[in-house]
CSV table of C-alpha atoms in Angstrom, one decimal:
chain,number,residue,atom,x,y,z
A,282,UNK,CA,1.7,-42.9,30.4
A,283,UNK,CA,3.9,-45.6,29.4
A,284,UNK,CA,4.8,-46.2,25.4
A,285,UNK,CA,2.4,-49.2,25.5
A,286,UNK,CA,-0.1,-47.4,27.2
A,287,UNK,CA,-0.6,-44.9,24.6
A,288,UNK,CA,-0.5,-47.4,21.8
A,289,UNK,CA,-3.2,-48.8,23.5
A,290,UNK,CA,-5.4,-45.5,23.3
A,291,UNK,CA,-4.0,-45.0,19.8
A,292,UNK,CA,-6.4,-44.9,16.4
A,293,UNK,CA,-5.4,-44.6,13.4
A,294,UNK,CA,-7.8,-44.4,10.1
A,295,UNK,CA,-7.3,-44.6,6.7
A,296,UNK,CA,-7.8,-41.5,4.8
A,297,UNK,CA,-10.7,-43.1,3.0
A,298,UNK,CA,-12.7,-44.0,6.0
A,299,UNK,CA,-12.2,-40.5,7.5
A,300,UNK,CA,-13.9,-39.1,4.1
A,301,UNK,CA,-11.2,-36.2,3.4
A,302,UNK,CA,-9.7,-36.2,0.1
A,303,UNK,CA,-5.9,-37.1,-0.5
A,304,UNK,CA,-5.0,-34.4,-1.7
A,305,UNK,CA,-5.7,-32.6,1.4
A,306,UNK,CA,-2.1,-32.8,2.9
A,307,UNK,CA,0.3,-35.3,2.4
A,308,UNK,CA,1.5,-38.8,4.1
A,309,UNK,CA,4.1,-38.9,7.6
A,310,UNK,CA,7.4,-39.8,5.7
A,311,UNK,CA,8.0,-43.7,7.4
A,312,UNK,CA,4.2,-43.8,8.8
A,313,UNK,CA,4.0,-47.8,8.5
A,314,UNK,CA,-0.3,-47.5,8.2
A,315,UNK,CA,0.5,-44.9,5.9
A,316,UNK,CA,-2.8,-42.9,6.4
A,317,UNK,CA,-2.4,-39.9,8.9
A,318,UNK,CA,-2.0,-37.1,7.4
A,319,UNK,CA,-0.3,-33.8,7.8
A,320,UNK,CA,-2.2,-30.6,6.5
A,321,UNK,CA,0.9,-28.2,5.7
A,322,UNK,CA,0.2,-24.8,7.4
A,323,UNK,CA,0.3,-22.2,4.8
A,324,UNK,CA,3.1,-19.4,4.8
A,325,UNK,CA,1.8,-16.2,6.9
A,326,UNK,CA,0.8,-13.5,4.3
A,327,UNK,CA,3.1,-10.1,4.8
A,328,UNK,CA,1.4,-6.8,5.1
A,329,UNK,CA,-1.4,-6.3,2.0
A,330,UNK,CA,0.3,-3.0,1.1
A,331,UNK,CA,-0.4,-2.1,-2.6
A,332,UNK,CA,2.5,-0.1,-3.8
A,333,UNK,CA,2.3,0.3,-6.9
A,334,UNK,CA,3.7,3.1,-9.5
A,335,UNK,CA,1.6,5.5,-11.4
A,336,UNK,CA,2.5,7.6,-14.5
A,337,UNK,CA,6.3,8.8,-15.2
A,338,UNK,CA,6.4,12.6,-14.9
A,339,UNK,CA,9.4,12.6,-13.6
A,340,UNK,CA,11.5,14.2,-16.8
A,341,UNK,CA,10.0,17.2,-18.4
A,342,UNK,CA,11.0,15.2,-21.9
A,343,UNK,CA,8.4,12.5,-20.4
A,344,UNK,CA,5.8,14.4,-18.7
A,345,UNK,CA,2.2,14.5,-19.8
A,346,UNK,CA,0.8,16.8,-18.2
A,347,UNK,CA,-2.4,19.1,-19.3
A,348,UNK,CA,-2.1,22.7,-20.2
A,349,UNK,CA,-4.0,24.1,-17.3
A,350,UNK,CA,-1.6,22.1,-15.2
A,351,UNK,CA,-0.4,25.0,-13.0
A,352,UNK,CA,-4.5,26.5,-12.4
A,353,UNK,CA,-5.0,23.1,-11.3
A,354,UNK,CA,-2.6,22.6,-9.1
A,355,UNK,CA,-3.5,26.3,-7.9
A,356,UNK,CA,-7.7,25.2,-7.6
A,357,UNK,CA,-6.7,21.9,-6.4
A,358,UNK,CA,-4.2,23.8,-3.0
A,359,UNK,CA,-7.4,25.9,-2.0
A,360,UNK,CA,-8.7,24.1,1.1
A,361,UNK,CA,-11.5,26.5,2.5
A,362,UNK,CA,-9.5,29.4,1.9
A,363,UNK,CA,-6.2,27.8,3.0
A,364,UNK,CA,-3.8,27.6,0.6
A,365,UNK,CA,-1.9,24.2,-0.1
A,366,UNK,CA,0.3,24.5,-2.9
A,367,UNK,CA,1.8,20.8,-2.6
A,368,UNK,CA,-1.0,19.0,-1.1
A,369,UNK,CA,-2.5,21.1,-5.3
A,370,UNK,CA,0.2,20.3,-6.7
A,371,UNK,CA,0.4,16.6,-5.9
A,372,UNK,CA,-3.7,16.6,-6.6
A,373,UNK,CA,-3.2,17.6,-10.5
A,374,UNK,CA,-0.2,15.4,-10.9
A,375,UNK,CA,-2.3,12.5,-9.4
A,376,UNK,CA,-5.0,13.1,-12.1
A,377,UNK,CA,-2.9,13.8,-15.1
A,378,UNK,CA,-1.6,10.6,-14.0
A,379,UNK,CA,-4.4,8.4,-13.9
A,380,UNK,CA,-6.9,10.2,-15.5
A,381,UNK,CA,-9.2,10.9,-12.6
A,382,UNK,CA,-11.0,14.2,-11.2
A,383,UNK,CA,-10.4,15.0,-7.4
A,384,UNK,CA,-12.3,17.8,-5.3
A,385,UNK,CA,-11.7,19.0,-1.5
A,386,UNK,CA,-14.2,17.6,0.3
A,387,UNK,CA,-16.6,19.2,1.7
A,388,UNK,CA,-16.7,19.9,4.6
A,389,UNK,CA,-13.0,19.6,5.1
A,390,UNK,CA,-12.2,17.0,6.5
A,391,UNK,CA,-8.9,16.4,8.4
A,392,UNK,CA,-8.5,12.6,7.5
A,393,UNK,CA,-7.9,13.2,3.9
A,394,UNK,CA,-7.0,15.6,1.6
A,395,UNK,CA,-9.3,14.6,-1.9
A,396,UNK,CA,-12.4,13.0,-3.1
A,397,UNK,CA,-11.7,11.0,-6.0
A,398,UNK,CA,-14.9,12.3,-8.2
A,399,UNK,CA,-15.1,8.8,-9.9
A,400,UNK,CA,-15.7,6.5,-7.4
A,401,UNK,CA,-15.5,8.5,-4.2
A,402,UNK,CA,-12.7,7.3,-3.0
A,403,UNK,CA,-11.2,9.2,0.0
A,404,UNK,CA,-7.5,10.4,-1.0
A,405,UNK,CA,-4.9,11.3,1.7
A,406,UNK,CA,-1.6,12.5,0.0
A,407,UNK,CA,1.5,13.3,0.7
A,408,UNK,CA,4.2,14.7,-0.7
A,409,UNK,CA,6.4,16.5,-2.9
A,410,UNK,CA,9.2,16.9,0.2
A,411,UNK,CA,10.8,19.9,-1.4
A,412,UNK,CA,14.1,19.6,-2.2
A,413,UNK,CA,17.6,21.7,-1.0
A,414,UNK,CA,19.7,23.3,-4.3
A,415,UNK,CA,17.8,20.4,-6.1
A,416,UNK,CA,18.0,17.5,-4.0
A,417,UNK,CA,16.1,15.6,-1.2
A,418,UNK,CA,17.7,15.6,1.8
A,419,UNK,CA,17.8,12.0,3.2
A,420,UNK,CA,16.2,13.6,6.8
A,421,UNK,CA,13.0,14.6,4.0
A,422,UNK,CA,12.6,11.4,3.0
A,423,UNK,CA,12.6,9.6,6.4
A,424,UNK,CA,10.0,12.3,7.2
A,425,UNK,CA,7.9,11.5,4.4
A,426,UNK,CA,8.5,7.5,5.1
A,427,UNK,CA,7.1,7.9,8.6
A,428,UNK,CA,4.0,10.2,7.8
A,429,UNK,CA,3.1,7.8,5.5
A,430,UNK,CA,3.5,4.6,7.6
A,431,UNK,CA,1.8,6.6,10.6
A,432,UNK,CA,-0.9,7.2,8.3
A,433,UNK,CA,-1.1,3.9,6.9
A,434,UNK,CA,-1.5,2.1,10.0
A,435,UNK,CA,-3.2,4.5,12.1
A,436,UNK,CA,-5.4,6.5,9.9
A,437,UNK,CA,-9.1,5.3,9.0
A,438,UNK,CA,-10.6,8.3,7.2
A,439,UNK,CA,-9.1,7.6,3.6
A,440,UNK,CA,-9.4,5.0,1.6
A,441,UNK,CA,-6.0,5.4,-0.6
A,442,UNK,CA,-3.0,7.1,-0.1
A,443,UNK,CA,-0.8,8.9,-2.5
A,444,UNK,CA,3.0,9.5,-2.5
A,445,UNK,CA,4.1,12.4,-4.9
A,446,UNK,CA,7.8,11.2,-5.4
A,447,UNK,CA,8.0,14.4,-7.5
A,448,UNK,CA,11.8,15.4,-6.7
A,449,UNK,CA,13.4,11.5,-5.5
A,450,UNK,CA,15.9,10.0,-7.0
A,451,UNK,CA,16.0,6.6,-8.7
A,452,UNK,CA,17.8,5.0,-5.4
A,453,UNK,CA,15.2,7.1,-3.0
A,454,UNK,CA,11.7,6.0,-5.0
A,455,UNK,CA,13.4,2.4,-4.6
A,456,UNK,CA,14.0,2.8,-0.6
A,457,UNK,CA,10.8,5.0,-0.3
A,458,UNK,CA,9.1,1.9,-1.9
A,459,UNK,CA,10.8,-0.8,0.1
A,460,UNK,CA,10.1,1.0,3.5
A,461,UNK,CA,6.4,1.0,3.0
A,462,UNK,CA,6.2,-2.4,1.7
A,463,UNK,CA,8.4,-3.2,5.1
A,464,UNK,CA,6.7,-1.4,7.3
A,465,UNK,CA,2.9,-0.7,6.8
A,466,UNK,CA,0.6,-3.6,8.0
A,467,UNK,CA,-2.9,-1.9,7.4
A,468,UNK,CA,-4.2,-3.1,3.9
A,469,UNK,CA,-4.9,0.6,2.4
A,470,UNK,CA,-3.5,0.7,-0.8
A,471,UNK,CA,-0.3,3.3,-1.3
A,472,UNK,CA,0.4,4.7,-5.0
A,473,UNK,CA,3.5,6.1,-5.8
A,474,UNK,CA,3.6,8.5,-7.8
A,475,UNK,CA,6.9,9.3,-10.0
């Protein structure tokens, strides 16, 4: 085809006649009919992660946390007989946190770790990485990153996932949150929890 030829096979139409609405994209800069139109293509949309922060019981000044704390947690790490003292532990942080009753489910069930008794939300959680003289080692951390991203992206049995920070610093809550923001594409929502 030839300049002319395609000129010849060329329509144009004013934005009136084709019925859209001009305010449906926006004019070709130097168009000289002045009524094609160019639909902007929206930005792509990053992973629908919801990372979001709940409760501060990080410092015992600042914690909130009920007086049966410790039986909870102790209830809460009894999986059919198993004992799971930070998967427990994590569980009555989570509802002194927000409020909430969990229970195992029952049957267990390997995809998640709680029932949230509210609205039956599923609840995977992981975390506290125990720490070394009082520190989390960096090599913890990475581990807890990727078992969270792994089950973020390839999971499908719960419906929420909780983090127990309990133990990271300032500088490894803010990395800990950046990674999964990063990195996890699936639109299950993550809670930290400080």
């Amino acid at each position: 085809f030839t300049p002319e030829r395609l000129d010849q096979w060329l329509e144009t139409y004013p934005i009136e006649d084709l019925g859209l609405p001009n305010h449906t994209g926006s004019p070709i800069p130097d168009d000289p009919t002045d009524s094609i139109i160019s639909t902007p293509i929206p930005a792509e949309v990053g992973p629908s992660i919801v990372a979001r922060e709940i409760g501060n019981l990080t410092t015992p000044e600042e914690r909130d946390l009920p007086e049966n704390f410790g039986e909870r947690s102790i209830e809460l790490a009894n999986e059919d007989g198993v004992q799971r003292p930070r998967e427990g532990r994590a569980g009555a942080r989570y509802e002194a946190a927000t409020g909430t009753t969990l229970a195992r489910p029952a049957p267990p069930d390997p995809a998640y770790d709680f029932v949230d008794t509210s609205n039956g939300d599923k609840i995977e959680v992981k975390g506290p990485v125990p720490a070394v003289d009082g520190v989390v080692p960096e090599a913890r951390l990475d581990g807890l990153i990727e078992a969270t991203v792994d089950e973020a992206n390839f999971q499908t049995g719960a419906d929420r996932i909780v983090v127990d920070a309990e133990g990271l610093s300032s500088m490894q809550v803010e990395r800990l949150h950046r990674e999964l923001e990063n990195r996890i594409s699936s639109g299950i929502p993550v809670d930290i929890l400080r």
